[in-house]
Short mmCIF file of C-alpha atoms in Angstrom, two decimals:
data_model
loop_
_atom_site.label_atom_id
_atom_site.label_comp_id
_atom_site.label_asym_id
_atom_site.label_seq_id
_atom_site.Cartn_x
_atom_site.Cartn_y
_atom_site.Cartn_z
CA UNK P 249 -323.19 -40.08 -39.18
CA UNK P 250 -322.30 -43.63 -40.84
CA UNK P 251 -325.70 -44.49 -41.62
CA UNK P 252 -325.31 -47.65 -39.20
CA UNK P 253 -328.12 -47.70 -37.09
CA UNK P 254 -328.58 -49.77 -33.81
CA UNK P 255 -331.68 -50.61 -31.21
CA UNK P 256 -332.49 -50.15 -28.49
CA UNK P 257 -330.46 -47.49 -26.81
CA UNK P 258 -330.56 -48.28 -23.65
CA UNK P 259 -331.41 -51.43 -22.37
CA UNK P 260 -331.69 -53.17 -18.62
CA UNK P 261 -332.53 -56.59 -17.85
CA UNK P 262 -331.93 -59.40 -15.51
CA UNK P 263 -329.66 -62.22 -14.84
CA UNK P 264 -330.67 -64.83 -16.11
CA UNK P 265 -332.88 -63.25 -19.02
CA UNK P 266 -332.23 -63.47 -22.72
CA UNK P 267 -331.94 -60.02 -24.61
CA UNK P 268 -331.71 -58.87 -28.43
CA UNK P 269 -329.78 -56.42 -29.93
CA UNK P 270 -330.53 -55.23 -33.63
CA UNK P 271 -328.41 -53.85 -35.94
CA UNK P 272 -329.19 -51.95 -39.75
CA UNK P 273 -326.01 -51.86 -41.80
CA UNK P 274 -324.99 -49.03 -43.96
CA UNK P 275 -326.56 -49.09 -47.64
CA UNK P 276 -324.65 -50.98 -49.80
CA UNK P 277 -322.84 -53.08 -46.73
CA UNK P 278 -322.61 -56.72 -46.89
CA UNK P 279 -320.89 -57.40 -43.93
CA UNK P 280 -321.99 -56.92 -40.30
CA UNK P 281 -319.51 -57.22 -37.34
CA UNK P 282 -320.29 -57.00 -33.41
CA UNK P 283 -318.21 -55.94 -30.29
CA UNK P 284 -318.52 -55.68 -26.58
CA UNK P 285 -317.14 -52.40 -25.39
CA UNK P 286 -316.76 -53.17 -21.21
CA UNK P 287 -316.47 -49.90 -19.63
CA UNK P 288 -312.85 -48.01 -20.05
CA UNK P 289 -312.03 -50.59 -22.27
CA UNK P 290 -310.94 -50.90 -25.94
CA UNK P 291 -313.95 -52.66 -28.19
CA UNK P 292 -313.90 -56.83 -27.93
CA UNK P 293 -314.49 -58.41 -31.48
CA UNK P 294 -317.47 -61.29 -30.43
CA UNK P 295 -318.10 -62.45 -34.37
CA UNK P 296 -318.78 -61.11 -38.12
CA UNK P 297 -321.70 -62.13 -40.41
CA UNK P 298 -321.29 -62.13 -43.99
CA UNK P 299 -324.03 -63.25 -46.74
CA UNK P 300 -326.16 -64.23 -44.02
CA UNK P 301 -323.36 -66.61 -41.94
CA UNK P 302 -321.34 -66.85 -39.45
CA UNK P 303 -317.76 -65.67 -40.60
CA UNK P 304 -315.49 -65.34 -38.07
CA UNK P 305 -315.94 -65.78 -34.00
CA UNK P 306 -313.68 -63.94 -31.34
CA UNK P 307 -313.48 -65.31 -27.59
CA UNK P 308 -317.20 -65.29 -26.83
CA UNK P 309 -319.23 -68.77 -25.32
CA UNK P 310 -321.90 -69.86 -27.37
CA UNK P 311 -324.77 -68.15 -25.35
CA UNK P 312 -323.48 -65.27 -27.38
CA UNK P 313 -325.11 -65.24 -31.57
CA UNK P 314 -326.48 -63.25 -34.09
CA UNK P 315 -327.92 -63.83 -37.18
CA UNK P 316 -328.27 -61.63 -40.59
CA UNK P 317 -330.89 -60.98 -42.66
CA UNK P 318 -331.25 -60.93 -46.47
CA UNK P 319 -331.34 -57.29 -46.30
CA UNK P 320 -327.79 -57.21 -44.77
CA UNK P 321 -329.15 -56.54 -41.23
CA UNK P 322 -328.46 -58.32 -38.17
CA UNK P 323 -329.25 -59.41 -34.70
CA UNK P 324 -327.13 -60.08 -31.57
CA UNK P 325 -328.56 -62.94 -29.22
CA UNK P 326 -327.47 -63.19 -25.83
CA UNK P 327 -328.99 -65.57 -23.43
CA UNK P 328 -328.90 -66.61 -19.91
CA UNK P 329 -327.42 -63.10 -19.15
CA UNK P 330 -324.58 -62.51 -16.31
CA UNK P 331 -323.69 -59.32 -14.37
CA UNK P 332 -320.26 -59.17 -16.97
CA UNK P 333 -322.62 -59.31 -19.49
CA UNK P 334 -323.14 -55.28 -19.32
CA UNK P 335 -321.23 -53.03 -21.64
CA UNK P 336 -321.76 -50.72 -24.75
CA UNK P 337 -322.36 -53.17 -27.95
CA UNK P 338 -321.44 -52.23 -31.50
CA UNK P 339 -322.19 -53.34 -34.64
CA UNK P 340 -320.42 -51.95 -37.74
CA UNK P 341 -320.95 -52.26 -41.35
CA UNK P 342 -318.92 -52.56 -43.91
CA UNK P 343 -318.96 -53.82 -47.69
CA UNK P 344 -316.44 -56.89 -48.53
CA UNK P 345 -315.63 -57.26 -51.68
CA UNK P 346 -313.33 -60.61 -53.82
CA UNK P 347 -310.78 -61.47 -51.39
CA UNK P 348 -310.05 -58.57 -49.69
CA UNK P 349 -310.61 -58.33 -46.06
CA UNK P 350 -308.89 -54.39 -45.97
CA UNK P 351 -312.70 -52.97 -45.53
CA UNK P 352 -313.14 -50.27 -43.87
CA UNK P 353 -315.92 -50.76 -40.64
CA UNK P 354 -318.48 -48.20 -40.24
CA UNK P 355 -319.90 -48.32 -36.43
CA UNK P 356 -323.45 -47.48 -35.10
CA UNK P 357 -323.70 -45.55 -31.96
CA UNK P 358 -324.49 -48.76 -29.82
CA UNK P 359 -326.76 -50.65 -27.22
CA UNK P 360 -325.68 -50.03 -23.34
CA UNK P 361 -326.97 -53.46 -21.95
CA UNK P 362 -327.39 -53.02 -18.19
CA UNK P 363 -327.54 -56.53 -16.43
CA UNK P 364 -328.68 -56.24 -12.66
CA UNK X 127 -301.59 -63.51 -31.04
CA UNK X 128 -302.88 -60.07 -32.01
CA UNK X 129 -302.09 -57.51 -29.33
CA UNK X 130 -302.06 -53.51 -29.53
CA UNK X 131 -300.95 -51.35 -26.28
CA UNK X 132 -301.47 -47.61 -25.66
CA UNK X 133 -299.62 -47.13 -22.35
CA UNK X 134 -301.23 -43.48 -22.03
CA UNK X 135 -304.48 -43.99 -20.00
CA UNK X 136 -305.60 -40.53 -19.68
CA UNK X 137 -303.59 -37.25 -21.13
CA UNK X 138 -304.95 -33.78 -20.38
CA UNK X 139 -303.48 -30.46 -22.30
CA UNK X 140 -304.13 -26.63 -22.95
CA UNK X 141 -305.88 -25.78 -25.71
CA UNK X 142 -303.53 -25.14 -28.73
CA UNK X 143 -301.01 -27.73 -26.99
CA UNK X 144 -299.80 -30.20 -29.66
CA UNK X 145 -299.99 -33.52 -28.30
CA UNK X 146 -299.06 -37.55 -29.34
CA UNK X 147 -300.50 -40.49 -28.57
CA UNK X 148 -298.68 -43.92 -28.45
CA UNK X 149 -299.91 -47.21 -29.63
CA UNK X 150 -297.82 -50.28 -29.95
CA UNK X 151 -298.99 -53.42 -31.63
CA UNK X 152 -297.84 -56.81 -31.84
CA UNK X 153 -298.34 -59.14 -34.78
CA UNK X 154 -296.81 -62.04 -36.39
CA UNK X 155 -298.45 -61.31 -39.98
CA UNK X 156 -296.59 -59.56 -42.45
CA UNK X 157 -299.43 -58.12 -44.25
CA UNK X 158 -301.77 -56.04 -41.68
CA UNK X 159 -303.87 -52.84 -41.29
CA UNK X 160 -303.45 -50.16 -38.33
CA UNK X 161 -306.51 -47.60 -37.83
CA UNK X 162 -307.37 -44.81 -35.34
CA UNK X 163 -310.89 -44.06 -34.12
CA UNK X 164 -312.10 -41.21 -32.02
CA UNK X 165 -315.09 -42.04 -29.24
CA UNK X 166 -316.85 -39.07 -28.22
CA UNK X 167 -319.24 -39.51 -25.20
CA UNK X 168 -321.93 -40.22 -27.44
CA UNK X 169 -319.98 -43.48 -27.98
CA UNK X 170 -320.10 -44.13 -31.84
CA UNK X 171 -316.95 -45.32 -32.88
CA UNK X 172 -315.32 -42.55 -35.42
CA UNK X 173 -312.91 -43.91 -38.12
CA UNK X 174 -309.79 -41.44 -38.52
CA UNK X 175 -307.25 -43.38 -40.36
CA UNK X 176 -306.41 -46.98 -42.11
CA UNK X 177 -302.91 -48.10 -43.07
CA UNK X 178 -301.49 -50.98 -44.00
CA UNK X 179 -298.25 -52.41 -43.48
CA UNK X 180 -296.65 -51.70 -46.50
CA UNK X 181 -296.58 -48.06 -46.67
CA UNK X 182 -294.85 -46.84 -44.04
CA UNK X 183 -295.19 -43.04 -44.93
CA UNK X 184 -296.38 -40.61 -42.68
CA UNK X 185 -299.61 -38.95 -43.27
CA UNK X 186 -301.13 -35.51 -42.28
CA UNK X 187 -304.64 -34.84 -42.45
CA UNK X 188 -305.29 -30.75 -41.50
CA UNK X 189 -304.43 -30.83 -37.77
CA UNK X 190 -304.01 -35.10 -37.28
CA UNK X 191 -300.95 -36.67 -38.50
CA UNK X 192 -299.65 -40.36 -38.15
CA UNK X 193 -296.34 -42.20 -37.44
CA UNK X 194 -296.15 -45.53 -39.05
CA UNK X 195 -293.03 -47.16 -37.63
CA UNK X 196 -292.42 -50.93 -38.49
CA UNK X 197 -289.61 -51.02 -37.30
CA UNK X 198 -290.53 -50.16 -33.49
CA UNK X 199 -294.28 -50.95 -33.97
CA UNK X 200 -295.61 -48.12 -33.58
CA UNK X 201 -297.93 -46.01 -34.99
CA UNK X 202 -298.63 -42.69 -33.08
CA UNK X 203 -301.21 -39.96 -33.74
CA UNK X 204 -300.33 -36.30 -33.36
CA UNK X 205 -303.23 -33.64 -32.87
CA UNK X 206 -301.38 -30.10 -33.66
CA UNK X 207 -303.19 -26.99 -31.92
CA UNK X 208 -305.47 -29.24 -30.26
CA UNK X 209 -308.99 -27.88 -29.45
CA UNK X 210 -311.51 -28.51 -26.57
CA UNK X 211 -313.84 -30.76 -29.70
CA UNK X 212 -311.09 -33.17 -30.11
CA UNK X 213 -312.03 -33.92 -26.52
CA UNK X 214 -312.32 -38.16 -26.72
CA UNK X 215 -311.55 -41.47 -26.55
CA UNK X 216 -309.04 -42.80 -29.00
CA UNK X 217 -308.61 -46.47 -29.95
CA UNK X 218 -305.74 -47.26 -32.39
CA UNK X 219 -306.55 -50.84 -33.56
CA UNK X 220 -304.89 -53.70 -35.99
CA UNK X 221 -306.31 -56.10 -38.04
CA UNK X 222 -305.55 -59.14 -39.35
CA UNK X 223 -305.47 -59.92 -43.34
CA UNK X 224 -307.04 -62.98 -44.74
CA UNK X 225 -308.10 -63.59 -48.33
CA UNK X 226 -311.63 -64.36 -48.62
CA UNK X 227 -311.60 -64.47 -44.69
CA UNK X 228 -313.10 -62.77 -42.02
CA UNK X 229 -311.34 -59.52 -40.43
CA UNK X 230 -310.72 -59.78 -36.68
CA UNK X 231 -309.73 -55.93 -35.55
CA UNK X 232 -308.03 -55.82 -32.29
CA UNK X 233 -308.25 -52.77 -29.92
CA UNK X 234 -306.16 -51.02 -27.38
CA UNK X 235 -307.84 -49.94 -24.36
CA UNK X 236 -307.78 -46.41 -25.30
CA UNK X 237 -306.28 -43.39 -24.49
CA UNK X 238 -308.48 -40.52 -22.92
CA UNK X 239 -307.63 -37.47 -24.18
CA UNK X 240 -308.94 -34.26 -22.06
CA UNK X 241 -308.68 -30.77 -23.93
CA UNK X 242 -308.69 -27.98 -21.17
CA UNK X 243 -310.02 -24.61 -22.48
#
């Protein structure tokens, strides 16, 4: 186990609907990143938090953010959900240090979001 | 434009079979990091291996053992005497370097790899 924890599970909700996804990083971890796994597909980078902001944003509309706590933990935001909206999300943790961006990411076992 | 490939959808062997899997990546950084992770059903993302792109030298970790090629772009994992547990999902991925950035790690779709008993 990583020590990366996320919640819910398992999750279902509506078009239309707004959801939250939480994350707990590993202890010690500073840095918080989240993906959209699609099914049979490889893990989509949607952004990374670090000290608390926004640090870097893949290909994901606005509807999509997150925010991190002072504790290092962090929250995925998606609103006005769409049917391509379901997949497997992961967070993963990992501790950033100077200048180096060569960290290694520790993943939590995820949150299936089910949009019907 | 990142991009990493791994033309091998699905693979299925015998148990004890040795087998490879491919990934290809594209990049127009010099400095870079490859990894491999293993997704069992369960889904949590398993980190096998990090290297980066100046140390090209092949690695073997008990059964698991990697083939950093720059000069083809490749870096292929080998499981030797596989077993029905190594059963997965495997992602080989490739992220950018940026001082006092943000790391952006881009995924191949996977390769599914089926261990037959």
């Amino acid at each position: 186990e990583t020590g990366v924890t996320q919640s819910p599970t398992h999750l279902i909700k509506t078009r239309g609907q707004q959801v939250t996804l939480r994350c707990s990083s590993q202890s010690g971890h500073n840095t918080v990143s989240w993906y959209q796994q699609a099914l049979g597909q490889g893990p989509q980078f949607i952004f990374q938090y670090y000290r608390e902001e926004e640090n870097g944003r893949g290909n994901f509309p606005p509807r999509f953010s997150g925010l991190q706590f002072p504790n290092y933990s962090s929250e995925l935001n998606v609103n006005a959900l769409e049917l391509d909206d379901s997949a497997l999300y992961l967070c993963a943790s990992s501790l950033r240090t100077g200048g180096s961006s060569s960290y290694e990411q520790y993943f939590g076992p995820g949150t299936r979001l089910t949009v019907t | 434009a990142q991009k990493v490939t791994q033309a091998q959808t699905e693979i299925s062997v015998v148990e004890k079979e040795d087998v490879t899997l491919d990934c290809v990546y594209e990049t127009r950084d010099t400095t870079y990091y490859l990894f491999w992770y293993k997704q069992p059903p369960s889904g949590e993302l398993v980190f096998l291996i990090r290297r980066n792109s100046f140390d090209e030298q092949n690695e073997i970790s008990g059964r698991y053992s990697w083939n950093f090629q720059k000069s083809t772009s490749s870096f292929n994992f080998t499981i030797t005497a596989s077993q029905v547990v190594d059963s997965a999902v495997y992602f080989c991925a490739l992220s950018e370097y940026r001082t006092g950035g943000y790391q952006k790690v881009t995924f191949g779709t996977g390769t599914k790899l089926q261990v037959i008993p």
